[in-house]
mmCIF file with all atom_site columns, C-alpha atoms in Angstrom:
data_model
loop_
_atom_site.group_PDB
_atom_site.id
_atom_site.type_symbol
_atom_site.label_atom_id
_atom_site.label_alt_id
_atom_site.label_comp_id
_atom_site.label_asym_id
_atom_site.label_entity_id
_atom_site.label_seq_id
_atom_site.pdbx_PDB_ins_code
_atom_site.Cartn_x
_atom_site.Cartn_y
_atom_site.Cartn_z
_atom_site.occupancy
_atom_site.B_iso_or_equiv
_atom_site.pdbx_formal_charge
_atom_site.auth_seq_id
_atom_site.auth_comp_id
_atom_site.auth_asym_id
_atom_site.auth_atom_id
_atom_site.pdbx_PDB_model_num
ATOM 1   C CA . UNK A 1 1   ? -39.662 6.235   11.312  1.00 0.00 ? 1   UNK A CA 1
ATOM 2   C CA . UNK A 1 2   ? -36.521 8.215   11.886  1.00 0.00 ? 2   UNK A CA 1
ATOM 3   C CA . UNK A 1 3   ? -34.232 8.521   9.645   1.00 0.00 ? 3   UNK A CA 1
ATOM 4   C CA . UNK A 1 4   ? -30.986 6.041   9.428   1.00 0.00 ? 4   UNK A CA 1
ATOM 5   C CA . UNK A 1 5   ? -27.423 7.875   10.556  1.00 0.00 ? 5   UNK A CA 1
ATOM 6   C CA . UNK A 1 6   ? -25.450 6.471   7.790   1.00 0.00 ? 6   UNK A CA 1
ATOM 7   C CA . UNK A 1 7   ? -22.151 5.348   8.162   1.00 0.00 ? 7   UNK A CA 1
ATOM 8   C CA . UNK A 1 8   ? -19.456 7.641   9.798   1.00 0.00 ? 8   UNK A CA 1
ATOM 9   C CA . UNK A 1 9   ? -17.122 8.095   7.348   1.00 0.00 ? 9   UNK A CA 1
ATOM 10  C CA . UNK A 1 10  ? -15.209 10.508  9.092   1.00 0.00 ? 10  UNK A CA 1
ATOM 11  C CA . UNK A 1 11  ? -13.894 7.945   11.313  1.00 0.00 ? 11  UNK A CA 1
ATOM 12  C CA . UNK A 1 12  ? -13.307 5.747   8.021   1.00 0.00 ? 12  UNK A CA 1
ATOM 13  C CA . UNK A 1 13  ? -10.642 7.989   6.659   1.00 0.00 ? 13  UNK A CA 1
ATOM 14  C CA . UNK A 1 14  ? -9.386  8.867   10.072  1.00 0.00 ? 14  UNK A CA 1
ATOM 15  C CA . UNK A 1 15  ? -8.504  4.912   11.018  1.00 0.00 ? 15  UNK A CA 1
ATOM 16  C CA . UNK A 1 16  ? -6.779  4.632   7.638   1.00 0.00 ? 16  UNK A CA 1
ATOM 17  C CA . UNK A 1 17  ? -4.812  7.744   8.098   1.00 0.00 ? 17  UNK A CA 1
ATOM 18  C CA . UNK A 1 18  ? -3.482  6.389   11.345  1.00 0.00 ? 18  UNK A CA 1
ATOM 19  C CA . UNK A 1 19  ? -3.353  2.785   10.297  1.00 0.00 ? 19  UNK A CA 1
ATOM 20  C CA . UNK A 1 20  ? -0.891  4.124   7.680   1.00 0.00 ? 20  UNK A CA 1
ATOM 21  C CA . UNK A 1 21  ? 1.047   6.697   9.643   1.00 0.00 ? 21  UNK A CA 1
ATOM 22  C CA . UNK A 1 22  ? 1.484   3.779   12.181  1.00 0.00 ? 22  UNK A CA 1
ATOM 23  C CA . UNK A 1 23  ? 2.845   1.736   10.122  1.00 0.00 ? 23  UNK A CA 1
ATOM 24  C CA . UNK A 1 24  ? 5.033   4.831   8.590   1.00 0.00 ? 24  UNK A CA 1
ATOM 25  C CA . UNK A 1 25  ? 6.240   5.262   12.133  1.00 0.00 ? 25  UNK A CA 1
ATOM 26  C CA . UNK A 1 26  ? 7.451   2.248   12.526  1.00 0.00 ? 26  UNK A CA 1
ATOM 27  C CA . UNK A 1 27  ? 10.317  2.598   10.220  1.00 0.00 ? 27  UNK A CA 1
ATOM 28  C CA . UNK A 1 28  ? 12.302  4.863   11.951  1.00 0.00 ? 28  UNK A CA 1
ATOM 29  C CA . UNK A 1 29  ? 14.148  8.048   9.960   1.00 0.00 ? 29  UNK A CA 1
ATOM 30  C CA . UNK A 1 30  ? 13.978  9.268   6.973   1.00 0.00 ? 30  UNK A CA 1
ATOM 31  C CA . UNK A 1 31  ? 12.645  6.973   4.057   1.00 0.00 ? 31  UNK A CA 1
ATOM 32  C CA . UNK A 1 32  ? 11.480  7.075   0.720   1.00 0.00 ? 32  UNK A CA 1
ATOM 33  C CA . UNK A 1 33  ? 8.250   6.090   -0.407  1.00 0.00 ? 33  UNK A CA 1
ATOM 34  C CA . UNK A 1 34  ? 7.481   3.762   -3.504  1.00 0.00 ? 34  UNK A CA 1
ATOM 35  C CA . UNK A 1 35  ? 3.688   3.685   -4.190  1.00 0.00 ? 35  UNK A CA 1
ATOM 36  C CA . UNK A 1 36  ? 1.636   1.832   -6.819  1.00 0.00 ? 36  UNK A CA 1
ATOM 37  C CA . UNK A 1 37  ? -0.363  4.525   -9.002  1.00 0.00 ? 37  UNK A CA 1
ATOM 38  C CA . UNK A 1 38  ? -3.796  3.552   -8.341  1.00 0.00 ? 38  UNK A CA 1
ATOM 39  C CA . UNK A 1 39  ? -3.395  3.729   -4.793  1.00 0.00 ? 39  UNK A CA 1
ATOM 40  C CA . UNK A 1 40  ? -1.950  7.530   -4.204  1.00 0.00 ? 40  UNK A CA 1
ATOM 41  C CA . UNK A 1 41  ? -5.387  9.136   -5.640  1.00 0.00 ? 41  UNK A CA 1
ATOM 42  C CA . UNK A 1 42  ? -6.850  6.818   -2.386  1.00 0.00 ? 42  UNK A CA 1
ATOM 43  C CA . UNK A 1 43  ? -3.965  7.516   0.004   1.00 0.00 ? 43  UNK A CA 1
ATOM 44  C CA . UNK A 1 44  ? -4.022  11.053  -0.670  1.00 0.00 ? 44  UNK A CA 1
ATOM 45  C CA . UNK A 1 45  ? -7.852  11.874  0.038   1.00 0.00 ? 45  UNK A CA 1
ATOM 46  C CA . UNK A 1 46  ? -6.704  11.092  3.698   1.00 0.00 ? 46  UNK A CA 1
ATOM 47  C CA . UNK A 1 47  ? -3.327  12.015  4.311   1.00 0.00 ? 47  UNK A CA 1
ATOM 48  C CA . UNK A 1 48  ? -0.828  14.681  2.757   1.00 0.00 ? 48  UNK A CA 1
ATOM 49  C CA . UNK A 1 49  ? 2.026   15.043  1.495   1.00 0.00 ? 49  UNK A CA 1
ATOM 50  C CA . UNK A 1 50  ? 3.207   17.602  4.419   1.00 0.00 ? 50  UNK A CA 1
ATOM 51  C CA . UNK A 1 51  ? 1.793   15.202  7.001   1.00 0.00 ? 51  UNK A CA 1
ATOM 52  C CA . UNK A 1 52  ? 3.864   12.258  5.234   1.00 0.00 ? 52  UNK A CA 1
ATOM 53  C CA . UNK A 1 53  ? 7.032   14.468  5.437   1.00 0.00 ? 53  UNK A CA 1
ATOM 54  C CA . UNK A 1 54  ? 6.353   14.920  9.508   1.00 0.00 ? 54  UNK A CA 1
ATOM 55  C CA . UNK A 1 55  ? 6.805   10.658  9.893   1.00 0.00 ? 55  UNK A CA 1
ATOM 56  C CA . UNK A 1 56  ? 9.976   11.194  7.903   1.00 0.00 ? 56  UNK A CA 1
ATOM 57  C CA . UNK A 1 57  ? 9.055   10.692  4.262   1.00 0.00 ? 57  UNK A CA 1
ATOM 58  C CA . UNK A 1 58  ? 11.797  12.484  2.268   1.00 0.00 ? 58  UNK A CA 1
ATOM 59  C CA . UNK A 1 59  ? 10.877  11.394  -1.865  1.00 0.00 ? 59  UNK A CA 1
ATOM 60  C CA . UNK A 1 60  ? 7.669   9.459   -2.881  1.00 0.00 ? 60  UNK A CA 1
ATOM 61  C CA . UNK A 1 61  ? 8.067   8.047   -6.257  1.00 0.00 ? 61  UNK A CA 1
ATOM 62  C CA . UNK A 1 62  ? 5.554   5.802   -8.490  1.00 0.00 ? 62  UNK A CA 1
ATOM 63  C CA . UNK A 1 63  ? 6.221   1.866   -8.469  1.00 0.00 ? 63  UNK A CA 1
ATOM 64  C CA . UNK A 1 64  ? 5.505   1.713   -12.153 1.00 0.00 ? 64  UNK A CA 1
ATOM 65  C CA . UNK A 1 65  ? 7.836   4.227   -13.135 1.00 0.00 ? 65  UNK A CA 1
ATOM 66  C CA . UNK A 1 66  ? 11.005  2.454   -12.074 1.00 0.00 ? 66  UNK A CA 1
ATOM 67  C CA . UNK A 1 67  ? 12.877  5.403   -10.949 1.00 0.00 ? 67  UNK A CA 1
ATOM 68  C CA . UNK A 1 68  ? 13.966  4.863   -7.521  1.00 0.00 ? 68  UNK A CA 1
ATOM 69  C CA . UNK A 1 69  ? 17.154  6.177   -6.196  1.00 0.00 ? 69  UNK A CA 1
ATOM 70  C CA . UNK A 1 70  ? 19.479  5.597   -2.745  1.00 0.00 ? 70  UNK A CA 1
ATOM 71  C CA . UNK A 1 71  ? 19.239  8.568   -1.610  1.00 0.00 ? 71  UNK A CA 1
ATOM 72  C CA . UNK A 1 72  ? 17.475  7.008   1.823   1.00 0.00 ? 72  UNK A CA 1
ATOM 73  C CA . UNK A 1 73  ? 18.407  4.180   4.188   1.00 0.00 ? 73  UNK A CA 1
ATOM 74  C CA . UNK A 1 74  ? 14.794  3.259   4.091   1.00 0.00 ? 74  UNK A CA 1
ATOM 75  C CA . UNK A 1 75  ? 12.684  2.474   1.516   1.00 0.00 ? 75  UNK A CA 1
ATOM 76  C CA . UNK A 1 76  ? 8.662   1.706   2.019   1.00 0.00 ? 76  UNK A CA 1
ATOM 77  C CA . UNK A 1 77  ? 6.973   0.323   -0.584  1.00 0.00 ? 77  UNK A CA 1
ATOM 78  C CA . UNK A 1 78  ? 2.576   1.137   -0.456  1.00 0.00 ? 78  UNK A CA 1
ATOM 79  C CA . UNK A 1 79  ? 1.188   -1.356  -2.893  1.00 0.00 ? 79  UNK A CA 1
ATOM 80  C CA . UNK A 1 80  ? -1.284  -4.518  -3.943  1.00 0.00 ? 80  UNK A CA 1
ATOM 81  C CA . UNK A 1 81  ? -0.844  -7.494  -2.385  1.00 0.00 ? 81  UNK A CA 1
ATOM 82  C CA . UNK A 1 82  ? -2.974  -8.911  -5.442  1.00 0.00 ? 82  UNK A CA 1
ATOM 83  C CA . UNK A 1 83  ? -1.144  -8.322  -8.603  1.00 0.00 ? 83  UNK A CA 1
ATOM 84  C CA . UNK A 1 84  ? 1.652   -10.496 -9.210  1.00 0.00 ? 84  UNK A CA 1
ATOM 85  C CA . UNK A 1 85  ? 2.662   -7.116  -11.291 1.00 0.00 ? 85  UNK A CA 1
ATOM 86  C CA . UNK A 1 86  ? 3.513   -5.094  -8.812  1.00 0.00 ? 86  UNK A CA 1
ATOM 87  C CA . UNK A 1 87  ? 4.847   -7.648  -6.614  1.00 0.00 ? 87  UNK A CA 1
ATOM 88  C CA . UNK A 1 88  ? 7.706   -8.895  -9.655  1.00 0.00 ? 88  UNK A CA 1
ATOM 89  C CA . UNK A 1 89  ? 7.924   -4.701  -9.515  1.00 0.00 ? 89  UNK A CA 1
ATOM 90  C CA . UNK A 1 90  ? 9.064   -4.445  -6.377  1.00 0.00 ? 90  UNK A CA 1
ATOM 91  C CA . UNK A 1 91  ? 11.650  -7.811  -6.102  1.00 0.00 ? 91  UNK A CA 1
ATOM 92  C CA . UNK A 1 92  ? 12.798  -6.275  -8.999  1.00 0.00 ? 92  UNK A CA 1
ATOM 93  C CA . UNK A 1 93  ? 13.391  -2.706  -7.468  1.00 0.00 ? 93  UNK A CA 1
ATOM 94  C CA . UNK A 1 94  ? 14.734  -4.266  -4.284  1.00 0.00 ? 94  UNK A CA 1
ATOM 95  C CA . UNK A 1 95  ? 17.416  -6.630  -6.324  1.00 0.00 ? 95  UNK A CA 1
ATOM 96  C CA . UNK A 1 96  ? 18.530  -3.715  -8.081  1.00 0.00 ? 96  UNK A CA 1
ATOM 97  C CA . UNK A 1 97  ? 18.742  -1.538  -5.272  1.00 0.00 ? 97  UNK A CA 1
ATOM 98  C CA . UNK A 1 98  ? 20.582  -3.891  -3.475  1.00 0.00 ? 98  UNK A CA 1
ATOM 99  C CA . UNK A 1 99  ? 23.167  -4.456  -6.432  1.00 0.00 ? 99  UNK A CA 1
ATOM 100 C CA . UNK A 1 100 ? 23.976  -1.234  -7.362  1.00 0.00 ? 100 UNK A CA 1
ATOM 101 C CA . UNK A 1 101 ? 24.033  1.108   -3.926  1.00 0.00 ? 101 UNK A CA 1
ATOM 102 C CA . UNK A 1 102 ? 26.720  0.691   -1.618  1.00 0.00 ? 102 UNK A CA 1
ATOM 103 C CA . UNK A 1 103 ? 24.733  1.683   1.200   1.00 0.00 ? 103 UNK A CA 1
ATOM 104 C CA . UNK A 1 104 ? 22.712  -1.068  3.312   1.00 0.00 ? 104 UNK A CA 1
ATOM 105 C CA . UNK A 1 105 ? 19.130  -0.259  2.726   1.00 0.00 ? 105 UNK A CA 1
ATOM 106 C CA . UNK A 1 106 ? 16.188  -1.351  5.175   1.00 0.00 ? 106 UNK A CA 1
ATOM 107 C CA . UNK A 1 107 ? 12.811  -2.440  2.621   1.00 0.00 ? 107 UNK A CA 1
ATOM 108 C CA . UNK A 1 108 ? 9.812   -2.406  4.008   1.00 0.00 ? 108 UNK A CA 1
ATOM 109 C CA . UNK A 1 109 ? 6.568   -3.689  2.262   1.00 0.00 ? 109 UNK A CA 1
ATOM 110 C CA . UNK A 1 110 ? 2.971   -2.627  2.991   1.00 0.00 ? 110 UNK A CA 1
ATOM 111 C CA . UNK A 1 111 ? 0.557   -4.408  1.160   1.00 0.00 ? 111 UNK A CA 1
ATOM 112 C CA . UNK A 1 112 ? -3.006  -3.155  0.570   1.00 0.00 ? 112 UNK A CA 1
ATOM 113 C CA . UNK A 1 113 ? -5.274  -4.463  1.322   1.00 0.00 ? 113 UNK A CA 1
ATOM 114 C CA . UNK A 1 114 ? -3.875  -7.953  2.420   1.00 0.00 ? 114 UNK A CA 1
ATOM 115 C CA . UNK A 1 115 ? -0.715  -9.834  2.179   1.00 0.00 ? 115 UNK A CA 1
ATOM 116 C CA . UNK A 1 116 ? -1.424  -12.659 -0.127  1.00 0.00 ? 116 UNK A CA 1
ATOM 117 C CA . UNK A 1 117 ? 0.595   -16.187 -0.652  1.00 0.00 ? 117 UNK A CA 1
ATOM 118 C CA . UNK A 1 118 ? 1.227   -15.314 -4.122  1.00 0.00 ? 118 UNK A CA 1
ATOM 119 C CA . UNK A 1 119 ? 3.320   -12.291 -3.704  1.00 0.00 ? 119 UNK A CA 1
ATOM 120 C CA . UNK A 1 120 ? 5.098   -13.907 -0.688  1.00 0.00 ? 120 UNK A CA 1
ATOM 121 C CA . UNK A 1 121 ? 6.007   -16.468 -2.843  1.00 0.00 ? 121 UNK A CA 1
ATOM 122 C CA . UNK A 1 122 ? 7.600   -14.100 -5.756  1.00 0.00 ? 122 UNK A CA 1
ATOM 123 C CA . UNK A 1 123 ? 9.115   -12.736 -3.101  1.00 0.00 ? 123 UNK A CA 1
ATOM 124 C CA . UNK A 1 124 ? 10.660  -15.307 -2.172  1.00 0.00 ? 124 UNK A CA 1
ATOM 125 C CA . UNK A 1 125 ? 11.340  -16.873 -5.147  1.00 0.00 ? 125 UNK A CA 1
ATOM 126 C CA . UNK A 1 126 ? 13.609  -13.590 -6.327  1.00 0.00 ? 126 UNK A CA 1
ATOM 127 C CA . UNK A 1 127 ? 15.052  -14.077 -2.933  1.00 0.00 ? 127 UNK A CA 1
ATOM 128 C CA . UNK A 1 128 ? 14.377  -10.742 -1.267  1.00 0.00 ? 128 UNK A CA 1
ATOM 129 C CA . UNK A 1 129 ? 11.684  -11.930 0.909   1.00 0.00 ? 129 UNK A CA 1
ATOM 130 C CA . UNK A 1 130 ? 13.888  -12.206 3.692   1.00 0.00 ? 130 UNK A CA 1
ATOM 131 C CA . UNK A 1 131 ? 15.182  -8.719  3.465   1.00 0.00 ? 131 UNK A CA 1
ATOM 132 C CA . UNK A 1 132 ? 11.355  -6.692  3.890   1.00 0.00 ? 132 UNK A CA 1
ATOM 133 C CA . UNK A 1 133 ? 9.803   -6.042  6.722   1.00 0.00 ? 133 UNK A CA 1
ATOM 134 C CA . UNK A 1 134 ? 6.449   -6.944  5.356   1.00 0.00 ? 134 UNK A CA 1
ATOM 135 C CA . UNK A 1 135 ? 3.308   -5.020  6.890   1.00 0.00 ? 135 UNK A CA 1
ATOM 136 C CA . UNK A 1 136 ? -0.700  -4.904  5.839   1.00 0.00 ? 136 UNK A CA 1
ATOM 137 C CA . UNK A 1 137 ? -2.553  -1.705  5.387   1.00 0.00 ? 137 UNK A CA 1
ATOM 138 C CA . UNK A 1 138 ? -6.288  -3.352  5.570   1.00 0.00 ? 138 UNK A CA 1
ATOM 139 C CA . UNK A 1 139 ? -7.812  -0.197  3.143   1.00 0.00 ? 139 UNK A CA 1
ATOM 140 C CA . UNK A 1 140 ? -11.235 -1.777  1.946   1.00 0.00 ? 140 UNK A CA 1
ATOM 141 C CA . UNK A 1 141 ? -13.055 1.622   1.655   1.00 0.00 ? 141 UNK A CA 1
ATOM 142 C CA . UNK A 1 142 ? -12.214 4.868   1.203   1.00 0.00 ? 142 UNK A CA 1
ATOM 143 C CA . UNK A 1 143 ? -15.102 7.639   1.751   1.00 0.00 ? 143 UNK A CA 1
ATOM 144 C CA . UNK A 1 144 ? -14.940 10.549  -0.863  1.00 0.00 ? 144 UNK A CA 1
ATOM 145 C CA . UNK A 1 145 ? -17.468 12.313  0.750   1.00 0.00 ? 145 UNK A CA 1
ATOM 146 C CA . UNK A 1 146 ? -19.782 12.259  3.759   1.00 0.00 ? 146 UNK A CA 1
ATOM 147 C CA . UNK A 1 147 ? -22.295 9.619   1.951   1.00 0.00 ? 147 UNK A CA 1
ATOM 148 C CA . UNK A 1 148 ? -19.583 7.927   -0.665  1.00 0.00 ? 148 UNK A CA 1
ATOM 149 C CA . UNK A 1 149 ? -17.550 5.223   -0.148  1.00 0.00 ? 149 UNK A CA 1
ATOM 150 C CA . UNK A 1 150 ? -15.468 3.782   -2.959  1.00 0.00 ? 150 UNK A CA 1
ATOM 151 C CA . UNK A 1 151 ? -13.700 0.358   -3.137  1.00 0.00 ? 151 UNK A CA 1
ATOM 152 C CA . UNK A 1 152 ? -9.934  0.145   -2.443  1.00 0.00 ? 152 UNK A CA 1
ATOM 153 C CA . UNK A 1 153 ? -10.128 -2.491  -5.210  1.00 0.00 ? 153 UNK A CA 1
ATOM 154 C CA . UNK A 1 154 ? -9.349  -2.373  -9.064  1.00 0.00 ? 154 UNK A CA 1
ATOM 155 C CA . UNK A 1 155 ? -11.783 -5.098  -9.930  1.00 0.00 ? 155 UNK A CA 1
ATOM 156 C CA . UNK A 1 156 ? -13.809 -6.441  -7.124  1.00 0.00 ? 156 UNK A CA 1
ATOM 157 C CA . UNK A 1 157 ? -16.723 -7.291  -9.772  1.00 0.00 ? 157 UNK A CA 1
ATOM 158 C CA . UNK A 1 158 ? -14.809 -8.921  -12.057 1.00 0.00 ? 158 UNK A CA 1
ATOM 159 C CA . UNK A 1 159 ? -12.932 -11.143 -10.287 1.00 0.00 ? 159 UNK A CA 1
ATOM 160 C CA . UNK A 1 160 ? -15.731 -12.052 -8.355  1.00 0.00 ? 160 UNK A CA 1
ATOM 161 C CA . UNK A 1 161 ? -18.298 -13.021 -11.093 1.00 0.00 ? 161 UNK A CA 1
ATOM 162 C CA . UNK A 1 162 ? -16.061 -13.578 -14.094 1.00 0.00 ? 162 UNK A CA 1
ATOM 163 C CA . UNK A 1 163 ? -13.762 -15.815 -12.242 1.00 0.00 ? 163 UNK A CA 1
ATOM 164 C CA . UNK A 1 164 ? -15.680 -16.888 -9.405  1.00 0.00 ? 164 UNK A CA 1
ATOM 165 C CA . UNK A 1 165 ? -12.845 -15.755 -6.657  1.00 0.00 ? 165 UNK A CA 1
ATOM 166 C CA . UNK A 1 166 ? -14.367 -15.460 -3.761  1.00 0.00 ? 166 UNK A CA 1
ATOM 167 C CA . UNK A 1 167 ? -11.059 -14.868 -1.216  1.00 0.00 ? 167 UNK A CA 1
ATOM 168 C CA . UNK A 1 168 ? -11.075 -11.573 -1.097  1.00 0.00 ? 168 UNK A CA 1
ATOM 169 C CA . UNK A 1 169 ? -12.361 -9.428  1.593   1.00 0.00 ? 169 UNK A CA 1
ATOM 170 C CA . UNK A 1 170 ? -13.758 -6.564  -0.368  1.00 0.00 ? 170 UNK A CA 1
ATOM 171 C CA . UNK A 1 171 ? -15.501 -9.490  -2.821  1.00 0.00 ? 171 UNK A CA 1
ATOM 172 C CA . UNK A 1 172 ? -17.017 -11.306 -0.117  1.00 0.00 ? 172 UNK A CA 1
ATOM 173 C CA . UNK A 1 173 ? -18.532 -8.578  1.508   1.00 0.00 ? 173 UNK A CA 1
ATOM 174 C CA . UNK A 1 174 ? -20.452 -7.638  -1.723  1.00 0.00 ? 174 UNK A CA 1
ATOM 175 C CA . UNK A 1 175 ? -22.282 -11.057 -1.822  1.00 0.00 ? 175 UNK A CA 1
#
């Protein structure tokens, strides 16, 4: 019997880079970028920093740490769809933004791996959801070597036999 070829995870990483420089594209000029901790270790095993920089991303700075500035037009935010954290995180970032610069800023949201009803609705119900661009960045897997793939997902086990959720992707597909 010959042996099986395995998954190419080459091509793996290389969709998600250009699924995400796409999307980075489409926001045109300079911009900073605001992303959600656990997800730059992911995000940088197939794209850098330089290669950010070439689709115009001046400053990245962490979600959690609460330090953005307005010292871009644009502003991308890279995070979870799924935690109502980090989507109260980022109405919060954009409402403050929006109060205290005097420049117009453009917000963008790409949510990983899904957009979700409940962080629509937070964003809507701080009242910025009609000022984001809202985008998906469908990052299930991420190989971390030529026979490793790792989950895109904090708790994919948990929330799948603990609470019984079966609506995500990445859950279903491990039944």
């Amino acid at each position: 019997m010959a042996p099986h070829p395995g998954i190419d995870t080459d091509s793996i990483k290389e969709s998600a880079r250009k699924n995400l420089l796409d999307l980075l594209e489409g926001v045109r000029g300079k911009k900073n970028l605001v992303i959600e901790q656990s997800l730059a270790g992911p995000v940088g095993i197939f794209v850098k920093f330089s290669t950010l920089q070439d689709y115009g991303v001046d400053r990245v700075f962490f979600l959690e740490n609460d330090n953005l500035n307005a010292s871009q037009k644009n502003v991308v935010f890279l995070a979870s769809g799924e935690k109502a954290s980090q989507c109260l995180a980022i109405a919060g970032q954009i409402k403050r933004l929006q109060q205290s610069s005097s420049v117009e800023h453009d917000f963008s949201i790409i949510w990983v791996p899904r957009r979700t009803l409940v962080s629509d609705r937070i964003l809507e119900e701080a009242g910025v959801l009609g000022d984001v661009a809202v985008e998906v960045l469908p990052l299930h897997f991420v190989p971390l070597d030529q026979d490793v793939l790792s989950l895109a997902y904090d708790d994919p086990f948990g929330d799948l036999y603990l609470v019984g959720c079966l609506s995500s992707p990445v859950c279903s597909s491990l039944i």
